[in-house]
Tab-separated table of C-alpha atoms in Angstrom:
chain	number	residue	atom	x	y	z
T	1	UNK	CA	117.393	147.114	108.714
T	2	UNK	CA	114.980	144.425	107.670
T	3	UNK	CA	115.828	145.083	104.041
T	4	UNK	CA	119.523	144.637	104.842
T	5	UNK	CA	118.870	141.332	106.607
T	6	UNK	CA	116.879	140.059	103.637
T	7	UNK	CA	119.664	141.032	101.233
T	8	UNK	CA	122.268	139.355	103.446
T	9	UNK	CA	120.170	136.191	103.639
T	10	UNK	CA	119.803	136.097	99.870
T	11	UNK	CA	123.543	136.569	99.467
T	12	UNK	CA	124.285	133.726	101.900
T	13	UNK	CA	121.886	131.383	100.124
T	14	UNK	CA	123.252	132.350	96.713
T	15	UNK	CA	126.857	131.835	97.789
T	16	UNK	CA	126.004	128.484	99.354
T	17	UNK	CA	124.215	127.448	96.184
T	18	UNK	CA	127.147	128.238	93.960
T	19	UNK	CA	129.618	126.643	96.363
T	20	UNK	CA	127.562	123.458	96.408
T	21	UNK	CA	127.166	123.363	92.667
T	22	UNK	CA	130.798	124.130	92.172
T	23	UNK	CA	131.841	121.296	94.463
T	24	UNK	CA	129.470	118.843	92.830
T	25	UNK	CA	130.675	119.717	89.358
T	26	UNK	CA	134.202	118.708	90.337
T	27	UNK	CA	133.109	115.217	91.338
T	28	UNK	CA	133.451	112.459	88.726
T	29	UNK	CA	130.462	110.149	88.865
T	30	UNK	CA	130.904	106.504	87.911
T	31	UNK	CA	127.977	104.157	87.359
T	32	UNK	CA	128.664	100.585	88.503
T	33	UNK	CA	126.146	97.855	87.746
T	34	UNK	CA	126.536	94.653	89.754
T	35	UNK	CA	124.641	91.850	88.053
T	36	UNK	CA	123.700	88.943	90.327
T	37	UNK	CA	125.510	87.631	93.377
T	38	UNK	CA	124.711	85.979	96.689
T	39	UNK	CA	123.481	88.150	99.597
T	40	UNK	CA	126.953	87.975	101.144
T	41	UNK	CA	128.563	89.031	97.862
T	42	UNK	CA	126.124	91.913	97.455
T	43	UNK	CA	126.843	93.155	100.971
T	44	UNK	CA	130.601	92.939	100.466
T	45	UNK	CA	130.377	94.720	97.107
T	46	UNK	CA	128.495	97.639	98.636
T	47	UNK	CA	131.076	97.912	101.391
T	48	UNK	CA	133.909	97.780	98.877
T	49	UNK	CA	132.352	100.531	96.768
T	50	UNK	CA	131.833	102.663	99.876
T	51	UNK	CA	135.495	102.145	100.759
T	52	UNK	CA	136.539	103.234	97.274
T	53	UNK	CA	134.426	106.378	97.518
T	54	UNK	CA	135.968	107.225	100.861
T	55	UNK	CA	139.492	106.847	99.500
T	56	UNK	CA	138.726	108.778	96.303
T	57	UNK	CA	136.866	111.950	97.346
T	58	UNK	CA	136.776	113.374	93.823
T	59	UNK	CA	135.093	110.214	92.473
T	60	UNK	CA	131.615	109.062	93.403
T	61	UNK	CA	130.649	105.516	92.448
T	62	UNK	CA	126.917	104.979	92.187
T	63	UNK	CA	126.109	101.284	92.446
T	64	UNK	CA	123.079	99.600	90.947
T	65	UNK	CA	122.120	95.991	91.695
T	66	UNK	CA	120.739	94.266	88.601
T	67	UNK	CA	119.224	90.879	87.746
T	68	UNK	CA	121.700	88.299	86.460
T	69	UNK	CA	119.173	87.114	83.880
T	70	UNK	CA	118.832	90.597	82.367
T	71	UNK	CA	122.473	91.291	81.429
T	72	UNK	CA	122.046	91.230	77.647
T	73	UNK	CA	118.735	93.059	77.585
T	74	UNK	CA	119.754	95.867	79.941
T	75	UNK	CA	123.188	96.440	78.435
T	76	UNK	CA	122.058	96.420	74.814
T	77	UNK	CA	119.146	98.732	75.596
T	78	UNK	CA	121.319	101.228	77.437
T	79	UNK	CA	124.394	101.058	75.227
T	80	UNK	CA	122.270	101.674	72.142
T	81	UNK	CA	120.985	104.906	73.684
T	82	UNK	CA	124.356	106.080	74.925
T	83	UNK	CA	123.588	105.370	78.564
T	84	UNK	CA	124.400	102.476	80.881
T	85	UNK	CA	127.197	101.766	83.351
T	86	UNK	CA	130.845	102.743	83.262
T	87	UNK	CA	131.810	99.541	85.080
T	88	UNK	CA	129.837	96.320	85.287
T	89	UNK	CA	130.018	92.853	86.840
T	90	UNK	CA	128.930	90.499	84.065
T	91	UNK	CA	129.506	87.024	82.698
T	92	UNK	CA	132.941	86.611	81.110
T	93	UNK	CA	131.293	84.906	78.141
T	94	UNK	CA	130.113	88.352	77.095
T	95	UNK	CA	133.717	89.350	76.375
T	96	UNK	CA	133.216	87.940	72.881
T	97	UNK	CA	129.732	89.267	72.216
T	98	UNK	CA	130.118	92.775	73.632
T	99	UNK	CA	133.792	92.997	72.703
T	100	UNK	CA	132.969	92.241	69.074
T	101	UNK	CA	130.181	94.822	69.061
T	102	UNK	CA	132.496	97.487	70.472
T	103	UNK	CA	130.624	98.016	73.724
T	104	UNK	CA	133.443	96.900	76.060
T	105	UNK	CA	136.778	98.661	76.468
T	106	UNK	CA	139.944	96.519	76.117
T	107	UNK	CA	141.621	96.738	79.519
T	108	UNK	CA	144.944	95.756	77.932
T	109	UNK	CA	145.067	99.347	76.669
T	110	UNK	CA	145.864	100.610	80.167
T	111	UNK	CA	149.623	101.134	80.756
T	112	UNK	CA	149.764	99.007	83.932
T	113	UNK	CA	147.870	96.067	82.406
T	114	UNK	CA	150.885	93.738	82.244
T	115	UNK	CA	151.518	94.278	85.933
T	116	UNK	CA	147.869	93.790	86.899
T	117	UNK	CA	147.484	90.520	84.987
T	118	UNK	CA	150.176	88.891	87.174
T	119	UNK	CA	147.729	88.968	90.067
T	120	UNK	CA	145.589	86.225	88.548
T	121	UNK	CA	145.768	82.540	87.812
T	122	UNK	CA	146.676	82.628	84.085
T	123	UNK	CA	144.042	80.257	82.688
T	124	UNK	CA	141.306	82.082	84.603
T	125	UNK	CA	142.466	85.402	83.211
T	126	UNK	CA	142.164	83.991	79.691
T	127	UNK	CA	138.404	83.661	80.188
T	128	UNK	CA	138.198	87.458	79.827
T	129	UNK	CA	139.857	87.395	76.413
T	130	UNK	CA	138.383	87.688	72.940
T	131	UNK	CA	140.805	87.539	70.025
T	132	UNK	CA	143.716	89.845	70.912
T	133	UNK	CA	141.987	91.845	73.653
T	134	UNK	CA	141.030	91.369	77.284
T	135	UNK	CA	137.715	92.910	78.170
T	136	UNK	CA	137.758	92.731	81.950
T	137	UNK	CA	139.399	91.430	85.097
T	138	UNK	CA	138.436	88.026	86.500
T	139	UNK	CA	135.799	88.492	89.158
T	140	UNK	CA	134.829	85.088	90.492
T	141	UNK	CA	135.776	81.668	89.178
T	142	UNK	CA	133.548	78.608	89.124
T	143	UNK	CA	134.052	75.006	88.109
T	144	UNK	CA	131.238	72.494	87.769
T	145	UNK	CA	131.606	69.401	89.940
T	146	UNK	CA	129.518	66.479	91.137
T	147	UNK	CA	127.866	67.262	94.479
T	148	UNK	CA	126.863	64.218	96.552
T	149	UNK	CA	124.601	63.916	99.588
T	150	UNK	CA	126.805	62.462	102.335
T	151	UNK	CA	123.966	60.910	104.353
T	152	UNK	CA	122.344	59.127	101.417
T	153	UNK	CA	125.705	57.763	100.258
T	154	UNK	CA	126.587	56.565	103.762
T	155	UNK	CA	123.291	54.728	104.145
T	156	UNK	CA	124.146	52.596	101.112
T	157	UNK	CA	127.867	52.338	101.888
T	158	UNK	CA	128.699	54.131	98.656
T	159	UNK	CA	131.595	56.339	97.644
T	160	UNK	CA	131.435	59.030	94.951
T	161	UNK	CA	131.633	57.557	91.436
T	162	UNK	CA	134.640	58.182	89.214
T	163	UNK	CA	133.530	56.565	85.954
T	164	UNK	CA	130.348	56.738	83.935
T	165	UNK	CA	129.406	53.136	84.696
T	166	UNK	CA	129.917	53.763	88.414
T	167	UNK	CA	127.911	56.984	88.123
T	168	UNK	CA	124.998	55.255	86.452
T	169	UNK	CA	125.028	52.346	88.892
T	170	UNK	CA	125.277	54.668	91.902
T	171	UNK	CA	122.376	56.823	90.706
T	172	UNK	CA	120.267	53.715	90.124
T	173	UNK	CA	121.014	52.358	93.596
T	174	UNK	CA	120.098	55.671	95.209
T	175	UNK	CA	116.757	55.834	93.374
T	176	UNK	CA	114.183	54.417	95.794
T	177	UNK	CA	110.579	53.983	96.772
T	178	UNK	CA	111.095	54.867	100.438
T	179	UNK	CA	107.541	54.368	101.702
T	180	UNK	CA	106.638	51.280	99.686
T	181	UNK	CA	103.707	52.827	97.834
T	182	UNK	CA	105.072	51.885	94.423
T	183	UNK	CA	106.173	55.407	93.538
T	184	UNK	CA	109.755	56.638	93.532
T	185	UNK	CA	110.369	59.406	96.059
T	186	UNK	CA	114.187	59.559	96.126
T	187	UNK	CA	116.294	59.917	92.994
T	188	UNK	CA	119.948	59.426	92.293
T	189	UNK	CA	120.348	62.500	90.109
T	190	UNK	CA	118.692	65.757	89.128
T	191	UNK	CA	119.274	68.267	86.329
T	192	UNK	CA	118.519	71.951	85.933
T	193	UNK	CA	116.157	71.886	82.963
T	194	UNK	CA	113.973	74.955	83.365
T	195	UNK	CA	116.893	77.291	82.733
T	196	UNK	CA	118.104	76.272	79.290
T	197	UNK	CA	121.490	77.879	79.711
T	198	UNK	CA	121.772	76.199	83.087
T	199	UNK	CA	120.953	72.823	81.538
T	200	UNK	CA	123.790	73.133	79.021
T	201	UNK	CA	126.146	74.002	81.842
T	202	UNK	CA	125.304	70.609	83.405
T	203	UNK	CA	125.620	68.658	80.168
T	204	UNK	CA	128.893	70.264	79.040
T	205	UNK	CA	131.076	68.838	81.869
T	206	UNK	CA	130.305	65.296	80.701
T	207	UNK	CA	131.231	66.170	77.108
T	208	UNK	CA	134.435	67.912	78.179
T	209	UNK	CA	135.445	65.102	80.553
T	210	UNK	CA	135.098	62.705	77.628
T	211	UNK	CA	137.468	64.800	75.535
T	212	UNK	CA	134.838	66.599	73.494
T	213	UNK	CA	134.805	70.154	72.163
T	214	UNK	CA	132.131	72.525	70.892
T	215	UNK	CA	133.865	74.615	68.230
T	216	UNK	CA	137.073	74.278	66.247
T	217	UNK	CA	140.106	76.252	67.415
T	218	UNK	CA	139.485	78.884	64.747
T	219	UNK	CA	135.835	79.149	65.897
T	220	UNK	CA	134.464	78.439	62.422
T	221	UNK	CA	133.206	74.853	62.735
T	222	UNK	CA	130.837	73.111	65.130
T	223	UNK	CA	132.532	70.054	66.624
T	224	UNK	CA	130.028	68.478	69.003
T	225	UNK	CA	128.246	66.179	66.559
T	226	UNK	CA	130.373	63.067	67.161
T	227	UNK	CA	130.637	59.877	69.203
T	228	UNK	CA	132.150	61.682	72.187
T	229	UNK	CA	129.187	64.021	72.673
T	230	UNK	CA	126.782	61.222	71.785
T	231	UNK	CA	128.219	59.061	74.555
T	232	UNK	CA	127.748	61.811	77.149
T	233	UNK	CA	124.202	62.566	76.071
T	234	UNK	CA	123.349	58.861	75.840
T	235	UNK	CA	124.494	58.377	79.421
T	236	UNK	CA	121.950	60.889	80.731
T	237	UNK	CA	119.305	59.613	78.318
T	238	UNK	CA	119.630	56.039	79.597
T	239	UNK	CA	119.569	57.204	83.198
T	240	UNK	CA	116.349	59.109	82.572
T	241	UNK	CA	114.514	56.707	80.275
T	242	UNK	CA	115.725	53.274	81.384
T	243	UNK	CA	116.892	53.633	84.970
T	244	UNK	CA	114.409	56.341	86.026
T	245	UNK	CA	117.217	57.667	88.215
T	246	UNK	CA	116.930	61.298	87.061
T	247	UNK	CA	114.040	63.279	88.518
T	248	UNK	CA	111.109	63.089	86.070
T	249	UNK	CA	110.220	66.777	86.319
T	250	UNK	CA	113.679	68.160	85.600
T	251	UNK	CA	112.539	70.038	82.474
T	252	UNK	CA	110.719	72.535	84.694
T	253	UNK	CA	113.359	72.870	87.396
T	254	UNK	CA	114.935	76.196	88.247
T	255	UNK	CA	117.665	76.671	90.849
T	256	UNK	CA	114.949	76.761	93.516
T	257	UNK	CA	113.716	73.241	92.767
T	258	UNK	CA	117.244	71.855	92.467
T	259	UNK	CA	118.290	73.349	95.786
T	260	UNK	CA	115.117	72.250	97.556
T	261	UNK	CA	115.405	68.676	96.271
T	262	UNK	CA	119.063	68.335	97.185
T	263	UNK	CA	118.822	70.019	100.583
T	264	UNK	CA	115.604	68.129	101.305
T	265	UNK	CA	117.450	64.850	100.655
T	266	UNK	CA	115.193	63.903	97.788
T	267	UNK	CA	118.101	63.567	95.350
T	268	UNK	CA	121.590	62.245	95.974
T	269	UNK	CA	123.624	63.946	93.211
T	270	UNK	CA	123.680	67.110	91.143
T	271	UNK	CA	126.125	68.962	88.894
T	272	UNK	CA	126.750	72.268	90.641
T	273	UNK	CA	129.510	74.647	91.740
T	274	UNK	CA	131.062	76.349	94.786
T	275	UNK	CA	127.782	78.058	95.647
T	276	UNK	CA	126.323	74.811	97.000
T	277	UNK	CA	127.841	75.193	100.452
T	278	UNK	CA	126.191	78.594	100.712
T	279	UNK	CA	122.875	77.131	99.564
T	280	UNK	CA	123.041	74.153	101.922
T	281	UNK	CA	123.917	76.220	104.974
T	282	UNK	CA	120.936	78.434	104.234
T	283	UNK	CA	118.403	75.663	103.611
T	284	UNK	CA	119.687	72.788	105.766
T	285	UNK	CA	122.520	73.936	108.072
T	286	UNK	CA	125.029	71.240	108.930
T	287	UNK	CA	123.943	68.886	106.168
T	288	UNK	CA	126.890	66.802	104.989
T	289	UNK	CA	127.860	66.738	101.331
T	290	UNK	CA	130.817	65.909	99.100
T	291	UNK	CA	132.130	67.828	96.076
T	292	UNK	CA	134.116	65.687	93.639
T	293	UNK	CA	135.139	65.835	89.958
T	294	UNK	CA	132.514	64.919	87.383
T	295	UNK	CA	132.982	61.249	86.384
T	296	UNK	CA	134.850	60.335	83.202
T	297	UNK	CA	134.174	57.590	80.620
T	298	UNK	CA	135.395	54.200	81.815
T	299	UNK	CA	138.221	54.098	79.278
T	300	UNK	CA	139.510	57.463	80.542
T	301	UNK	CA	139.834	56.604	84.228
T	302	UNK	CA	143.532	57.437	84.019
T	303	UNK	CA	142.482	61.032	83.228
T	304	UNK	CA	140.098	61.382	86.162
T	305	UNK	CA	142.381	63.939	87.845
T	306	UNK	CA	143.176	65.975	84.726
T	307	UNK	CA	140.191	65.863	82.371
T	308	UNK	CA	138.586	69.315	82.130
T	309	UNK	CA	135.206	70.288	83.446
T	310	UNK	CA	133.338	73.438	82.418
T	311	UNK	CA	134.745	76.694	83.733
T	312	UNK	CA	132.394	79.556	84.504
T	313	UNK	CA	133.658	83.087	85.099
T	314	UNK	CA	132.326	86.460	86.178
T	315	UNK	CA	134.378	89.486	85.175
T	316	UNK	CA	134.503	93.182	85.968
T	317	UNK	CA	134.351	95.046	82.656
T	318	UNK	CA	134.457	98.667	81.498
T	319	UNK	CA	132.138	100.264	78.977
T	320	UNK	CA	133.790	101.541	75.813
T	321	UNK	CA	131.335	104.454	76.052
T	322	UNK	CA	132.567	105.614	79.465
T	323	UNK	CA	133.741	109.218	79.618
T	324	UNK	CA	135.914	108.412	82.614
T	325	UNK	CA	138.023	105.437	81.559
T	326	UNK	CA	140.898	106.027	83.989
T	327	UNK	CA	138.583	106.340	86.984
T	328	UNK	CA	136.640	103.274	85.797
T	329	UNK	CA	139.914	101.346	85.620
T	330	UNK	CA	140.832	102.400	89.160
T	331	UNK	CA	137.470	101.120	90.410
T	332	UNK	CA	137.792	97.865	88.444
T	333	UNK	CA	141.184	97.154	89.978
T	334	UNK	CA	139.977	98.083	93.463
T	335	UNK	CA	137.098	95.606	93.192
T	336	UNK	CA	139.332	92.757	92.031
T	337	UNK	CA	142.858	93.374	93.328
T	338	UNK	CA	144.725	90.949	95.575
T	339	UNK	CA	143.600	92.627	98.761
T	340	UNK	CA	139.948	92.448	97.731
T	341	UNK	CA	140.252	88.839	96.585
T	342	UNK	CA	141.455	87.720	100.011
T	343	UNK	CA	137.944	88.366	101.321
T	344	UNK	CA	136.749	85.527	99.103
T	345	UNK	CA	138.615	83.025	101.253
T	346	UNK	CA	137.633	84.679	104.549
T	347	UNK	CA	133.924	84.382	103.961
T	348	UNK	CA	131.716	82.217	101.777
T	349	UNK	CA	130.304	84.372	98.986
T	350	UNK	CA	129.082	81.463	96.911
T	351	UNK	CA	131.912	81.702	94.397
T	352	UNK	CA	135.672	81.361	94.082
T	353	UNK	CA	138.707	83.703	94.172
T	354	UNK	CA	140.857	84.197	91.074
T	355	UNK	CA	144.099	85.776	92.287
T	356	UNK	CA	147.105	83.588	92.989
T	357	UNK	CA	147.523	85.198	96.401
T	358	UNK	CA	144.056	84.177	97.544
T	359	UNK	CA	143.959	80.743	95.904
T	360	UNK	CA	147.329	79.773	97.416
T	361	UNK	CA	146.783	81.447	100.778
T	362	UNK	CA	147.494	79.312	103.864
T	363	UNK	CA	144.505	80.865	105.628
T	364	UNK	CA	141.588	78.629	106.529
T	365	UNK	CA	139.231	78.325	103.591
T	366	UNK	CA	135.578	79.447	103.821
T	367	UNK	CA	133.873	76.220	102.729
T	368	UNK	CA	134.507	72.468	102.502
T	369	UNK	CA	136.166	70.965	99.433
T	370	UNK	CA	137.891	74.232	98.525
T	371	UNK	CA	140.851	72.232	97.259
T	372	UNK	CA	138.607	70.307	94.854
T	373	UNK	CA	137.726	73.564	93.113
T	374	UNK	CA	141.364	74.697	93.146
T	375	UNK	CA	142.257	71.465	91.374
T	376	UNK	CA	139.392	71.489	88.875
T	377	UNK	CA	139.957	75.132	87.925
T	378	UNK	CA	143.499	74.289	86.849
T	379	UNK	CA	142.102	72.234	83.952
T	380	UNK	CA	138.587	73.636	83.455
T	381	UNK	CA	137.646	75.129	80.072
T	382	UNK	CA	135.156	77.918	79.346
T	383	UNK	CA	132.736	77.929	76.450
T	384	UNK	CA	134.461	78.882	73.177
T	385	UNK	CA	134.930	82.658	72.866
T	386	UNK	CA	132.586	83.236	69.943
T	387	UNK	CA	130.077	86.136	69.945
T	388	UNK	CA	127.212	83.737	69.209
T	389	UNK	CA	128.247	80.959	71.585
T	390	UNK	CA	125.843	81.842	74.395
T	391	UNK	CA	123.000	81.916	71.885
T	392	UNK	CA	124.015	78.416	70.800
T	393	UNK	CA	124.343	77.244	74.407
T	394	UNK	CA	120.869	78.431	75.335
T	395	UNK	CA	118.859	78.069	72.160
T	396	UNK	CA	120.454	75.076	70.445
T	397	UNK	CA	122.439	72.754	72.721
T	398	UNK	CA	119.906	72.914	75.541
T	399	UNK	CA	116.625	72.226	73.712
T	400	UNK	CA	118.037	69.486	71.493
T	401	UNK	CA	119.829	67.889	74.439
T	402	UNK	CA	116.612	67.875	76.430
T	403	UNK	CA	114.643	66.386	73.539
T	404	UNK	CA	117.109	63.510	73.402
T	405	UNK	CA	116.978	62.819	77.131
T	406	UNK	CA	113.181	62.665	77.274
T	407	UNK	CA	112.950	60.631	74.052
T	408	UNK	CA	111.499	63.112	71.563
T	409	UNK	CA	114.575	62.582	69.383
T	410	UNK	CA	117.303	59.991	69.283
T	411	UNK	CA	120.661	61.146	70.583
T	412	UNK	CA	122.152	60.988	67.098
T	413	UNK	CA	119.320	62.979	65.498
T	414	UNK	CA	119.360	65.592	68.267
T	415	UNK	CA	123.075	66.211	67.814
T	416	UNK	CA	122.758	66.270	64.029
T	417	UNK	CA	120.023	68.902	64.104
T	418	UNK	CA	121.741	70.900	66.839
T	419	UNK	CA	125.034	70.937	64.931
T	420	UNK	CA	123.356	72.083	61.711
T	421	UNK	CA	121.507	74.892	63.459
T	422	UNK	CA	124.612	75.967	65.386
T	423	UNK	CA	126.686	75.988	62.178
T	424	UNK	CA	124.091	78.203	60.505
T	425	UNK	CA	124.379	80.627	63.410
T	426	UNK	CA	128.179	80.619	63.229
T	427	UNK	CA	128.071	81.343	59.499
T	428	UNK	CA	125.501	84.087	59.943
T	429	UNK	CA	122.774	82.239	58.085
T	430	UNK	CA	120.365	82.351	60.994
């Protein structure tokens, strides 16, 4: 009898084992890597993935949260070994770099692509394009604006500047020795200098607002060594060297220092994006601030409402190495369809929606000055879609721009050297 019970137990365990393995083998597993994001965004993303899994029982999405600053390193390392994610939330600028290298799958190959693209604001969708292919769906849109401390402006009876001369004068007036000890302890302006890419993202809006460009339309020639770029860089150089209205330690500043200075009312202005409301409510709840377009050169005041700022974009992309392209596409759409995008106007996730339905929704918006970002994103321009552009942004434009501002090089020499180095990179000579 005992022998019979043992045999029956073994049979039950064996059957259960094979049933479990059989069930598991029928499940399609998708790796999704979410790079970066605010805590609210991370929470929503996890909930959205869980919802997808519930609605698609034969697909299991396994989500990994990754560092925003490690996108290139992690993807190149994994793609080169045949591993890595099926779907990923990455910077749209990587459409060119990873699209050119064959690591991203062109989503325009899917049969319903033309229908899906109608969900999005057209110019935002173009940020996911490289040459003739689209390598992802727009995730979150961002435009760089001038953020002003309401209290500090009110104390001086000031309004946000619209021209460069107003900007410089306003920053100078808001730079003060508050306690009379002979040392400045409130500044008109701060810059993100410790993150070189971040620095270029704060310089570029001034160049773009002045009518400047970075590469020719055919992406073969560097175009930022001219009077337009020189004027923008000279503006910040004079503010730093002559007016002392830019924080002296900006070269070492990360997002932490920028946020602490602004929320601590130590600086009156910064070039930032839609995440600032999220930051302010976390660090100094209820603090008043204004988000306005970046000022334009005095002779372009008539273009104040239409001159482009820098557009930043996060996209949801699919690996060209994925063995489950159709399932990856279903997940990508689920993360960024119109229904999902509506959540970006119902709660502040530190970024901006990209579908027409959400952007034009009559529902109450999640943060102040929403309409400013709607307006600026109509005209905003991304970095040129060249595979080496982010390298140029971080390793050329930033260091030479910083050297000019602090006086190590003249503005003209900095741009000359930067343009030569960037051109060498474009031509593959470096």
